[in-house]
Tab-separated table of C-alpha atoms and ligand atoms in Angstrom:
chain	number	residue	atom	x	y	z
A	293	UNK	CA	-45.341	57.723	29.706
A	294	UNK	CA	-44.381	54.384	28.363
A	295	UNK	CA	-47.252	51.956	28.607
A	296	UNK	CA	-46.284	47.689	28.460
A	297	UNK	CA	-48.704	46.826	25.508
A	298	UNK	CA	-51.146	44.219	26.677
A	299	UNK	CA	-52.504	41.184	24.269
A	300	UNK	CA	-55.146	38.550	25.336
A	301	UNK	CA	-56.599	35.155	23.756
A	302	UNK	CA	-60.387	35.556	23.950
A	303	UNK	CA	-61.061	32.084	23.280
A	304	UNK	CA	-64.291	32.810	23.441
A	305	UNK	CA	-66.493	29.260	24.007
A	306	UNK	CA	-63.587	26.931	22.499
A	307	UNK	CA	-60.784	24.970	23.557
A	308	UNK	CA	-61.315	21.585	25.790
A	309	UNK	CA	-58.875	21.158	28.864
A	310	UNK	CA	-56.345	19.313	27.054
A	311	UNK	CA	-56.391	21.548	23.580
A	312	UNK	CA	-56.377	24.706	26.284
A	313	UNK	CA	-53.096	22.924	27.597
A	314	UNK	CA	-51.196	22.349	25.249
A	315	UNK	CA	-51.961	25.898	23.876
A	316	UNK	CA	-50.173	27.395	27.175
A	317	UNK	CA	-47.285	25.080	27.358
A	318	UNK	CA	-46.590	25.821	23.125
A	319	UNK	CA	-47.098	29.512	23.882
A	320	UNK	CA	-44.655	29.777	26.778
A	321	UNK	CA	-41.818	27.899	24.341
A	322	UNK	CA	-42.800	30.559	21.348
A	323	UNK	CA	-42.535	33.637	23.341
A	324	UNK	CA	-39.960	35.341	25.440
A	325	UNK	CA	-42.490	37.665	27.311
A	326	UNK	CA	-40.278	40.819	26.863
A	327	UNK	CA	-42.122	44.111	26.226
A	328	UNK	CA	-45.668	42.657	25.946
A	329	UNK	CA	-47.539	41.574	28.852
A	330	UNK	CA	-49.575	38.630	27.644
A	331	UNK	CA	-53.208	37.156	28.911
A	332	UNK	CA	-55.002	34.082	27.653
A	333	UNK	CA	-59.147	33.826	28.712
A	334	UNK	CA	-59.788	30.024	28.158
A	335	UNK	CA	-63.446	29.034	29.092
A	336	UNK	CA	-64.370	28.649	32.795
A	337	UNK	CA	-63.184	24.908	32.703
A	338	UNK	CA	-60.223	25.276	31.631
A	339	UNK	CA	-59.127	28.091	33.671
A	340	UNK	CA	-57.608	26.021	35.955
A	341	UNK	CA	-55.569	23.938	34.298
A	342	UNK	CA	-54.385	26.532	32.486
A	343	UNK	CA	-53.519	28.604	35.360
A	344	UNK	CA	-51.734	25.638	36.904
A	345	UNK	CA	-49.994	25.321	33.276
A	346	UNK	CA	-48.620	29.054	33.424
A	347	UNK	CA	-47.984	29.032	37.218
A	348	UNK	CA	-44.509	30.997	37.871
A	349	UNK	CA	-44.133	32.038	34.401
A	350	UNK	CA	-45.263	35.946	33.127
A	351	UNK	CA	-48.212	34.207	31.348
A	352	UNK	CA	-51.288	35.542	32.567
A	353	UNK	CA	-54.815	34.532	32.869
A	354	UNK	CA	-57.842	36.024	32.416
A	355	UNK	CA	-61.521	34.854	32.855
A	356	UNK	CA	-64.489	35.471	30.404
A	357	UNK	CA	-67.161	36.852	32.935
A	358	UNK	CA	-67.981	37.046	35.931
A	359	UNK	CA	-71.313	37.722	38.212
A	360	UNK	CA	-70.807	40.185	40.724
A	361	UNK	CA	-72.163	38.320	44.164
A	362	UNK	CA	-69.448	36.175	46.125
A	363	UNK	CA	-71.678	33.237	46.241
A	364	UNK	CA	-75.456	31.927	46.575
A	365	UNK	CA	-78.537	30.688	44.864
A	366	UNK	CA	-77.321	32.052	41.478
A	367	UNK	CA	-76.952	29.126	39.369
A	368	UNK	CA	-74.830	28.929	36.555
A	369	UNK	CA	-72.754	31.760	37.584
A	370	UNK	CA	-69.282	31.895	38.940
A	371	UNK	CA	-68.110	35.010	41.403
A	372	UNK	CA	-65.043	36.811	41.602
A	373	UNK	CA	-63.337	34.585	45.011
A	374	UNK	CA	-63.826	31.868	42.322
A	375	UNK	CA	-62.024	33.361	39.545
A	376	UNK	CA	-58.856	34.392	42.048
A	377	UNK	CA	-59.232	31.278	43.643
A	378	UNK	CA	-58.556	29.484	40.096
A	379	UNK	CA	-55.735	31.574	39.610
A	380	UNK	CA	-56.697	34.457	37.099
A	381	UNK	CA	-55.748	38.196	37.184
A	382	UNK	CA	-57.919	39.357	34.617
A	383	UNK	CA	-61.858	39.481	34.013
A	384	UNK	CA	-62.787	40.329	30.861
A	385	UNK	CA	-66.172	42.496	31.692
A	386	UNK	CA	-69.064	43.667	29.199
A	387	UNK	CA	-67.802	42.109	25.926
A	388	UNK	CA	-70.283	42.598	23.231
A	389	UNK	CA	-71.230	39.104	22.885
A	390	UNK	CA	-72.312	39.364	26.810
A	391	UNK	CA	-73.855	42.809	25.323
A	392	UNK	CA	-75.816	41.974	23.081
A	393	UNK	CA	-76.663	38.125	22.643
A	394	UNK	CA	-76.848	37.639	26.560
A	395	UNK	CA	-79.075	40.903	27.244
A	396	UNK	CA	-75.687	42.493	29.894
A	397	UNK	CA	-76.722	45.873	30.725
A	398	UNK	CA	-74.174	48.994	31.641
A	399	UNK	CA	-75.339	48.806	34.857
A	400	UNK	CA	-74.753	44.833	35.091
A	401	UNK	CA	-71.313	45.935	33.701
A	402	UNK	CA	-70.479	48.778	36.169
A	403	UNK	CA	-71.943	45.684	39.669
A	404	UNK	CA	-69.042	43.081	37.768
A	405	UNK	CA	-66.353	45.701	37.011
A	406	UNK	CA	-66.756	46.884	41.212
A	407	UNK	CA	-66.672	43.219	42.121
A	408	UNK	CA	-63.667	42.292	40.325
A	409	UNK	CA	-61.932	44.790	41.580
A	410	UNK	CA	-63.422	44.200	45.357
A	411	UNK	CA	-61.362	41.361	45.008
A	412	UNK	CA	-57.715	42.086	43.611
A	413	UNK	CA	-58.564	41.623	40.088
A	414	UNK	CA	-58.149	43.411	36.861
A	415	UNK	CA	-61.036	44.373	34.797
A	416	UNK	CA	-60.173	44.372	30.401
A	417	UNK	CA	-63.231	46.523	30.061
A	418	UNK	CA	-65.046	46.423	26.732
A	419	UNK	CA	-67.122	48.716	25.063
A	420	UNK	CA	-67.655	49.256	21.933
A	421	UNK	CA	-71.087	50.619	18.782
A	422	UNK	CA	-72.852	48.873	16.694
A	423	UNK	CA	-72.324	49.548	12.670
A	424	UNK	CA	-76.220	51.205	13.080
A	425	UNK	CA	-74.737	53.746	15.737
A	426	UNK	CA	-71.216	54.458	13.972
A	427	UNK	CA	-73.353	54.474	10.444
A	428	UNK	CA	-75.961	57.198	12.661
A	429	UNK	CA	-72.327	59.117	14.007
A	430	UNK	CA	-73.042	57.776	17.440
A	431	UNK	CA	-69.383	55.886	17.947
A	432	UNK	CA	-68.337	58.615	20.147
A	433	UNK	CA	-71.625	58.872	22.328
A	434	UNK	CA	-71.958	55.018	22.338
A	435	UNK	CA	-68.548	54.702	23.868
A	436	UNK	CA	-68.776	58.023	26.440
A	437	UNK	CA	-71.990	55.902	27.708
A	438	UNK	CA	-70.625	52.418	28.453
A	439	UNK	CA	-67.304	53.848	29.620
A	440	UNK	CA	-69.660	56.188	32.465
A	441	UNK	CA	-72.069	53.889	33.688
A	442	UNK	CA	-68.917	51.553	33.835
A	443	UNK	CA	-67.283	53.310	35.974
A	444	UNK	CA	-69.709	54.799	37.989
A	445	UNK	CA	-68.695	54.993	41.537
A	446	UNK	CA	-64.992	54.087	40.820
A	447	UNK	CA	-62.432	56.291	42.711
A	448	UNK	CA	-59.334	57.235	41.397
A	449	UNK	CA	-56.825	54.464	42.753
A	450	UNK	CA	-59.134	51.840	41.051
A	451	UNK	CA	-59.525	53.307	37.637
A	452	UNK	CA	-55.767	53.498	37.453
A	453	UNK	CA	-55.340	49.271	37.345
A	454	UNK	CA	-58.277	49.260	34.374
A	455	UNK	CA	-57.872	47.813	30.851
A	456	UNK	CA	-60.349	49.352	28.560
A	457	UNK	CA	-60.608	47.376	24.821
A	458	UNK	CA	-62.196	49.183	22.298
A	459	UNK	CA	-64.311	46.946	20.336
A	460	UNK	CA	-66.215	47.963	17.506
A	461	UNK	CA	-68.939	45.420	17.353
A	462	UNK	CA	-68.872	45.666	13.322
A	463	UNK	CA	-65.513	44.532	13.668
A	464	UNK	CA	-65.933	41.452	15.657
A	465	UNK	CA	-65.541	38.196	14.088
A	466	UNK	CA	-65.938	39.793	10.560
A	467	UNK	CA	-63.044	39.825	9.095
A	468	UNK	CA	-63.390	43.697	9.114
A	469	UNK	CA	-60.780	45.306	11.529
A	470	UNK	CA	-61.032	48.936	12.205
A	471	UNK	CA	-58.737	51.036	10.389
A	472	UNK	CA	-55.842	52.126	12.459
A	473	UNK	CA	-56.674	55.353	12.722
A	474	UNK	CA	-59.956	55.352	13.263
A	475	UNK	CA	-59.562	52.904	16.275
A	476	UNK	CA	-56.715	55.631	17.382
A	477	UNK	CA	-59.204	58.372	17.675
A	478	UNK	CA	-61.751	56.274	19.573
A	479	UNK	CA	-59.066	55.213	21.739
A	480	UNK	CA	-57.308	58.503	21.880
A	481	UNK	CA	-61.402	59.712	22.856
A	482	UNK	CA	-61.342	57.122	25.109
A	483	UNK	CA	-58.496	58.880	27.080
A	484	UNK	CA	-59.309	62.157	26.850
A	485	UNK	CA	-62.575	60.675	28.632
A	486	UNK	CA	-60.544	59.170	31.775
A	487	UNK	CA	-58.429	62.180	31.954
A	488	UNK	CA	-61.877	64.816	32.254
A	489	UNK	CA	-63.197	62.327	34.461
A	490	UNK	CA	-60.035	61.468	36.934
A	491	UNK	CA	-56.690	62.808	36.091
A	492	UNK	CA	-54.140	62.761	33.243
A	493	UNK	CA	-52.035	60.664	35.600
A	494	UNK	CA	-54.902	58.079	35.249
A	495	UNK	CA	-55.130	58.612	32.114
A	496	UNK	CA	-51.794	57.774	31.139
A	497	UNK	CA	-51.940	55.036	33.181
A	498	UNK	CA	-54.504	53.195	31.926
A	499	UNK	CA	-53.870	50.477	29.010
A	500	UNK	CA	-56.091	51.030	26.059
A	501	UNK	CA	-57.040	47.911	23.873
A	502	UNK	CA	-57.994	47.654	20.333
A	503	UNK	CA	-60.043	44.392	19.436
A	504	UNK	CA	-62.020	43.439	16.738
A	505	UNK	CA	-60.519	41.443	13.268
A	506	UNK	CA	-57.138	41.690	15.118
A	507	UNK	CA	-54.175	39.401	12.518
A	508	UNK	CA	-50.725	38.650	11.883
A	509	UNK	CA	-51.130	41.255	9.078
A	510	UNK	CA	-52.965	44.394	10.632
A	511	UNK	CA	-51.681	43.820	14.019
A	512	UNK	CA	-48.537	45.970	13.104
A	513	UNK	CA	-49.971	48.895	12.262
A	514	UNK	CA	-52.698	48.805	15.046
A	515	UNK	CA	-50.409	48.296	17.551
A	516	UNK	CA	-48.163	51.474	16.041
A	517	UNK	CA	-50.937	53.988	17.079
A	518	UNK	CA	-49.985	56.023	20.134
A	519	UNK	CA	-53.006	55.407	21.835
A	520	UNK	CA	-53.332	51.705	21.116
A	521	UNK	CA	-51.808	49.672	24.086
A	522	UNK	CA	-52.583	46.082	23.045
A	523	UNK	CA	-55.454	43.751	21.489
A	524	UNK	CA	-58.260	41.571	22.895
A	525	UNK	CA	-58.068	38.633	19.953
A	526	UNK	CA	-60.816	36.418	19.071
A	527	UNK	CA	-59.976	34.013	16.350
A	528	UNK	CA	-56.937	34.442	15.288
A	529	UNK	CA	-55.731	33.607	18.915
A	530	UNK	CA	-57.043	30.018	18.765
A	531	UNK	CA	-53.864	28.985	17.445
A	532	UNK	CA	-50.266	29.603	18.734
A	533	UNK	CA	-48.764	30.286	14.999
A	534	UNK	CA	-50.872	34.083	14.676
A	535	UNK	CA	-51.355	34.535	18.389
A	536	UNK	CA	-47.329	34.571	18.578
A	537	UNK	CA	-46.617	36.497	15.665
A	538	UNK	CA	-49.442	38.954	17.142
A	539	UNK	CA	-47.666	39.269	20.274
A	540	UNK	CA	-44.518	40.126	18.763
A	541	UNK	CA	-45.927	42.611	17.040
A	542	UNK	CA	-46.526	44.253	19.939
B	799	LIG	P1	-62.169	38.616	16.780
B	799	LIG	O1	-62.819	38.775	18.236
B	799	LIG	O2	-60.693	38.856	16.919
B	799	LIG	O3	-62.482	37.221	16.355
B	799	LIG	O4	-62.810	39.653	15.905
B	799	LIG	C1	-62.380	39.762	19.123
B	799	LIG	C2	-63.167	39.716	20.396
B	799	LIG	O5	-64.360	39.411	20.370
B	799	LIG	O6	-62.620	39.975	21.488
């Protein structure tokens, strides 16, 4: 079953209104949006703009995080009426930075990913080891963990819409991408997971992401492996030159 390859911007905390902008309007002149579906996650104050900036076009938007209540006394946070109501699609949910510098728990993960898709959205799941648990063999067990308690309670129709990006924390921001196949067999585990667990209709459904180091230059053969069906890109999405040639590698 042929799977539309999806890449997103994590911008990650960068990118004013303006900067976030002018990014949209340069990327919807570079690209012709055939045979890649394509997401950029600006920060929450530029979501709007950007949306506005993409509005009728195939661009599509995705927020950073979410919290998983519709509104109240939880300050700071922003809920999931907010994030449609801004115009996004997508919620990225459980990235490792959330993980692991902002104490996000799998069951944190598993409230957001059931209150995104409450609302209409799209989860772009994350999970992903540490370089302790993939140096200790634990990739596979590390993954199988975060992808149950994620899901946990999801029926069949809603796992079928989710994005999963495998995201080796090791990899993130270091320069050090995965090596294509070994991100294949995590993502190839990653199916076999959703299939056991739902259905291999579900399973062949579902878009699997690699992210982590993503470039111009390894993008290509990434994107080549059969179970590989897009990137989540930090850095080198910041600027429309390697986010466009990463698309189109796609
Ligand atoms: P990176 O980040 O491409 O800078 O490694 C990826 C991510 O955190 O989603």
């Amino acid at each position: 079953m042929a799977r539309v390859p999806i890449i997103a911007a994590n911008w990650k905390m960068h990118k004013t209104i303006p900067e976030a902008v002018s990014f949209t309007l340069e990327i919807l002149q570079a690209l012709n949006f055939s045979g890649a579906e394509v997401v950029l996650c600006p920060p929450f104050t530029a979501l709007w703009p950007v949306t506005r900036a993409a509005s009728g076009t195939p661009l599509q938007v995705a927020a950073q995080d979410v919290y998983w209540a519709d509104q109240g006394a939880f300050t700071g946070e922003v809920s999931p009426l907010m994030l449609r109501d801004a115009g996004c699609t997508y919620v990225l949910v459980g990235h490792s930075e959330r993980r692991h510098l902002f104490g996000e728990t799998d069951e944190n993960v598993n409230r957001k990913v059931k209150a995104v898709l409450r609302h209409g959205l799209k989860a772009i799941l994350c999970v992903g080891e540490t370089l302790a648990e993939r140096d200790a063999g634990g990739t596979n067990r590390v993954v199988e963990r975060q992808l149950n308690l994620a899901l946990k309670g999801l029926g069949m129709g809603e796992a079928a819409g989710l994005i999963v990006a495998y995201e080796p924390v090791w990899a993130i921001g270091t320069g050090r991408n995965a090596a294509p196949e070994d991100a294949q067999a995590v993502n190839f585990f990653i199916r076999e997971l959703i299939r056991n667990r739902y259905n291999s209709e579900v399973a062949d459904q579902v878009r699997i992401q690699y992210g982590g180091s993503v470039t111009p230059e390894n993008a290509g053969l990434l994107l080549a492996q059969p179970d590989i069906d897009g990137a989540l890109v930090g850095g080198a999405s910041l600027k429309v030159d390697s986010f466009k040639l990463i698309v189109q590698a796609a």
